[in-house]
Coordinates of C-alpha atoms and ligand atoms in Angstrom, one line a residue:
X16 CA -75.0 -83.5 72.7
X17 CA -73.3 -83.9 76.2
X18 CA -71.4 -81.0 77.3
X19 CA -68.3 -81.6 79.3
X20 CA -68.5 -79.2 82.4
X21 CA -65.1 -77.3 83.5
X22 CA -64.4 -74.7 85.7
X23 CA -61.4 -72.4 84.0
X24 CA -58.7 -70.9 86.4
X25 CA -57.2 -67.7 84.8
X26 CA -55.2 -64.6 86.2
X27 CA -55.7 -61.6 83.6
X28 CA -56.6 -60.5 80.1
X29 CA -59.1 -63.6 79.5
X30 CA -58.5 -63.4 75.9
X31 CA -58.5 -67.2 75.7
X32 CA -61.6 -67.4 78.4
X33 CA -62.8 -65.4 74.8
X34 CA -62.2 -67.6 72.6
X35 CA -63.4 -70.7 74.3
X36 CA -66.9 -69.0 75.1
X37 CA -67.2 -67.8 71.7
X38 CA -66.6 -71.2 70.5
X39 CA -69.1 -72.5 73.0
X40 CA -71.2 -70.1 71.1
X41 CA -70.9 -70.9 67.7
X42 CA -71.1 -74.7 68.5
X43 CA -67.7 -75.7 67.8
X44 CA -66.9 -76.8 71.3
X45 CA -68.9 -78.9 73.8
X46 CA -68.6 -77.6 76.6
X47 CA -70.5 -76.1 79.4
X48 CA -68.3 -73.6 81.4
X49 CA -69.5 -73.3 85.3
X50 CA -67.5 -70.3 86.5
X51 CA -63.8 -68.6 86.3
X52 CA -61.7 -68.4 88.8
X53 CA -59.2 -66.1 89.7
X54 CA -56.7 -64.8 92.0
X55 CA -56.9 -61.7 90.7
X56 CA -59.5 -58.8 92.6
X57 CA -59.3 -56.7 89.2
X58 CA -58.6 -59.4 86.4
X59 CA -60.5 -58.3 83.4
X60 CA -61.5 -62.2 82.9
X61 CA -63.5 -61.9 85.6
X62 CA -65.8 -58.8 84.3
X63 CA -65.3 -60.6 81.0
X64 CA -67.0 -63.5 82.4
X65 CA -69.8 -62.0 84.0
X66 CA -70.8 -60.0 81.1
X67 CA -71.4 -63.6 80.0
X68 CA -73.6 -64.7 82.1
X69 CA -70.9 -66.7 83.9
X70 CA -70.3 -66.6 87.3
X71 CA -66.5 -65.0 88.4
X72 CA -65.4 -66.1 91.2
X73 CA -62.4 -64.0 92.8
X74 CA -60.5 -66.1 95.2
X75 CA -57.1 -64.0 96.2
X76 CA -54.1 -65.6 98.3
X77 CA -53.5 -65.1 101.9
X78 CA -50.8 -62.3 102.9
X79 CA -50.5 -64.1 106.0
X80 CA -47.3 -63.9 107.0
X81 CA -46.8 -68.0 106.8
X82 CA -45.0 -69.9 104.1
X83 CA -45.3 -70.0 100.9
X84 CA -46.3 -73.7 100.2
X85 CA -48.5 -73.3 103.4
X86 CA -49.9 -70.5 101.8
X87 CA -50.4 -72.0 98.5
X88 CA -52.4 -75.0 100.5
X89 CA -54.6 -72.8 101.9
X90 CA -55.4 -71.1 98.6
X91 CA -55.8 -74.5 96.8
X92 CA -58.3 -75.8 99.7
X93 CA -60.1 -72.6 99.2
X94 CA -60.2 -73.2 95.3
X95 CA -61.1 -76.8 95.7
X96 CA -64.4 -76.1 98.3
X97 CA -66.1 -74.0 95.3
X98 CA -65.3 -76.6 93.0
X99 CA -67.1 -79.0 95.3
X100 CA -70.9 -77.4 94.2
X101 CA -69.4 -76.7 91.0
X102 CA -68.3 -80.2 90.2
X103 CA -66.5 -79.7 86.8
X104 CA -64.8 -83.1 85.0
X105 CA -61.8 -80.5 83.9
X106 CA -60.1 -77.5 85.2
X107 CA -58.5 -75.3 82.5
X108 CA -55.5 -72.7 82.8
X109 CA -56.0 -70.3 80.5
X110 CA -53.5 -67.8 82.2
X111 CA -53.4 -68.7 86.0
X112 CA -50.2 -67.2 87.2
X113 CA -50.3 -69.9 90.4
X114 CA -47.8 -72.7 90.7
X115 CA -50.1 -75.3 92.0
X116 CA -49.3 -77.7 94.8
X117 CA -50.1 -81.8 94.5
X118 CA -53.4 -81.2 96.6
X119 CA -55.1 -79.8 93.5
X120 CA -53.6 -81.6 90.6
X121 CA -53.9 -85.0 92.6
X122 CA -57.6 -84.0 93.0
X123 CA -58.2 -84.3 88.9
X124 CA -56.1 -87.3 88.4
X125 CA -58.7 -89.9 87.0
X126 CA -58.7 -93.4 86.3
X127 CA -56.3 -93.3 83.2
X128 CA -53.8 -92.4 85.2
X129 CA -53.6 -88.5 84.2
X130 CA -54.8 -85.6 85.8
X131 CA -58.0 -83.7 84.3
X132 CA -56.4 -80.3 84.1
X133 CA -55.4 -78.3 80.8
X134 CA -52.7 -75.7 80.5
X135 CA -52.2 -73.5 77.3
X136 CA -48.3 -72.4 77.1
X137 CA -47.1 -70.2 74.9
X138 CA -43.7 -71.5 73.8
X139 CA -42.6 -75.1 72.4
X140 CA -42.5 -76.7 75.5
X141 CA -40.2 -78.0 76.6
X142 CA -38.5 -75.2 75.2
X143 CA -39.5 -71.9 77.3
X144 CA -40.6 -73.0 80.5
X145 CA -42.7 -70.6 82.9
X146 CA -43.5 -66.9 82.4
X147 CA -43.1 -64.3 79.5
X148 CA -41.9 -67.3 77.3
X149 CA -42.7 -65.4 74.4
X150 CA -40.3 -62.5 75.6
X151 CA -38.4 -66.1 76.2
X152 CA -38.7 -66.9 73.0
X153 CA -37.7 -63.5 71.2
X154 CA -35.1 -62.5 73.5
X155 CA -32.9 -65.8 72.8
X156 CA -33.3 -65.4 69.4
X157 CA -35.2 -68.2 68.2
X158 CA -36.3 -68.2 65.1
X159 CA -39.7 -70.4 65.3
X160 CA -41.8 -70.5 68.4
X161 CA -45.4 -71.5 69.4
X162 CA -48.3 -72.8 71.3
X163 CA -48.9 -75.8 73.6
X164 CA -51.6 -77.4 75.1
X165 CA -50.9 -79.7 77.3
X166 CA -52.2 -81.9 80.4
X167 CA -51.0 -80.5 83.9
X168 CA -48.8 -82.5 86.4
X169 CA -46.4 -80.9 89.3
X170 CA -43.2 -80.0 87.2
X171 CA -43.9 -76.5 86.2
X172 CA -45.3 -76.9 82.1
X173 CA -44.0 -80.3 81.7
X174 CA -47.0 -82.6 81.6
X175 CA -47.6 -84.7 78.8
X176 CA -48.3 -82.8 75.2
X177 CA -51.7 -82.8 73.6
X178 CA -51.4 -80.1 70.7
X179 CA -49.1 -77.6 69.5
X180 CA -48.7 -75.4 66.5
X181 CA -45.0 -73.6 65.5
X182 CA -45.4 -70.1 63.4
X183 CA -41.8 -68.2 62.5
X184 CA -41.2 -65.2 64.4
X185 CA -37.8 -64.8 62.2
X186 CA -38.9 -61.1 61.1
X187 CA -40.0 -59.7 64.5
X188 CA -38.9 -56.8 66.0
X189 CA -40.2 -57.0 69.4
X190 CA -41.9 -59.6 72.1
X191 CA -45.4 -57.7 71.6
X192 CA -45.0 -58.6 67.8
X193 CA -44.5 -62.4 69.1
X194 CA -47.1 -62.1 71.4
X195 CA -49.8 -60.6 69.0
X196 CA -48.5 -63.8 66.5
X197 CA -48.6 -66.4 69.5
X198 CA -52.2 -65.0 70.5
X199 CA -54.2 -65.5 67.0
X200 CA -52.3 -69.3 67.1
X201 CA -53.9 -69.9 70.8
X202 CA -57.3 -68.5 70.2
X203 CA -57.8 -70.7 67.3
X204 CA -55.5 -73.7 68.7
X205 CA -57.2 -74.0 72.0
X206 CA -60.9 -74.3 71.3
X207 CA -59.7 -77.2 68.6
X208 CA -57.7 -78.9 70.9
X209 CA -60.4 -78.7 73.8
X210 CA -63.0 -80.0 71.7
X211 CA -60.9 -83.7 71.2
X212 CA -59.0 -83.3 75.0
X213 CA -61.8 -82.9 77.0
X214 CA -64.0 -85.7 75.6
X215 CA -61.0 -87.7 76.2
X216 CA -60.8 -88.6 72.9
X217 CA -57.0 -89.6 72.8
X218 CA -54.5 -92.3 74.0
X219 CA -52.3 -92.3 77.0
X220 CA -49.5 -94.2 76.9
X221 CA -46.0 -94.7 78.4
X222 CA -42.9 -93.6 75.7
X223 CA -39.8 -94.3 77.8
X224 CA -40.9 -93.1 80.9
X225 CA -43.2 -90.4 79.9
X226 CA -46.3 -90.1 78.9
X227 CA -47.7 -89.0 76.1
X228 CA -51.3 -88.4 74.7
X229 CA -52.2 -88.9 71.4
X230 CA -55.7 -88.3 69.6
X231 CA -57.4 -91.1 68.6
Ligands
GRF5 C1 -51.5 -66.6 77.1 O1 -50.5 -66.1 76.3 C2 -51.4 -68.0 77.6 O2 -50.7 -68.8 76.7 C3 -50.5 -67.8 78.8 O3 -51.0 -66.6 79.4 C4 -51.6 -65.8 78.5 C5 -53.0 -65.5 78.9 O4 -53.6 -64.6 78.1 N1 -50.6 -69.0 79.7 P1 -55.2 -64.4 78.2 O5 -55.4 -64.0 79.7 O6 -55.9 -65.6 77.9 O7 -55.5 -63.2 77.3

């Protein structure tokens, strides 16, 4: 069985990192994981990886007082150098609190046009966009939200759609309540939607202008 190496990117909790190890574990996903990465000095992923047995790699952005996008460069180039040893096929997101420049996403893109780089969202995208969307979510008053996975490209959570799984939040009280829903969707979403993604087992084509995946 050939495991697909990738290198996951994540700022915090690492309750997804979880789920994808234990999956790793219990044979329901191919893959070899190489290392985390995070910005974050004290991200519990981190601590959570190395208990595993895989490496955590802290890689914090520059204070320097220079722009943002120049900063955000630097970081990526920074990123991009331990990748080199590490050589993963696909980087996952599994929390990374980073906009990312075109330097790194342009450095996944592969033959089929796409680049080899995973997010997990928590919303309906294209519904919630960018942070807390499950605070989004609750706060407009939607009454169904959910998971996606998707491919990454420069528009903040807008690359083409792989998987995604609706639950009602109709009867919650609070964003935690979402949250705690959303979570038990994405730990069991992700490592099934990995397993076909990252083999590439899926089609890419055009749709009026957009592309889309679908599994094959
Ligand atoms: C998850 O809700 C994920 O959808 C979002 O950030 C959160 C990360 O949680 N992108 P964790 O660090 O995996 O526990």
């Amino acid at each position: 069985m050939s495991m697909v190496p990738i290198v996951i990117l994540a700022s915090g909790r690492g309750s997804n990192f979880e789920a994808i190890a234990d999956a790793i574990q219990s044979k329901k996903l191919d893959v070899e994981i190489r290392a985390v990465i995070s910005d974050q000095p004290g991200a519990a992923v981190l601590t959570k990886a190395r208990v595993r047995g895989i490496p955590g790699i802290c890689i914090p952005m520059s204070k320097e007082p220079i722009s943002l996008e120049k900063r955000r460069l630097a970081h990526e180039e920074l990123i991009l150098s331990q990748l080199k040893s590490l050589n993963p096929k696909f980087l996952v997101l599994a929390g990374y609190m980073r906009i990312l420049t075109s330097r790194l996403i342009e450095a996944f893109r592969c033959d089929r046009g796409y680049s080899r780089m995973v997010n997990i969202h928590p919303s309906l995208l294209p519904a919630f966009p960018g942070v807390h969307a499950y605070s989004q979510a609750f706060n407009y008053g939607v009454k169904v939200t959910g998971v996606t996975i998707h491919l990454v490209e420069l528009d903040l959570d807008s690359g083409p759609i792989c998987a995604q799984e609706a639950f009602s939040i109709a009867d919650c009280t609070s964003s935690a309540e979402v949250e705690g829903r959303g979570l038990k969707v994405e730990h069991r979403l992700v490592p099934e939607a990995l397993q076909w993604i990252l083999k590439e087992e899926f089609k890419f084509e055009r749709r009026e202008g957009r592309f889309n995946v679908c599994q094959s």
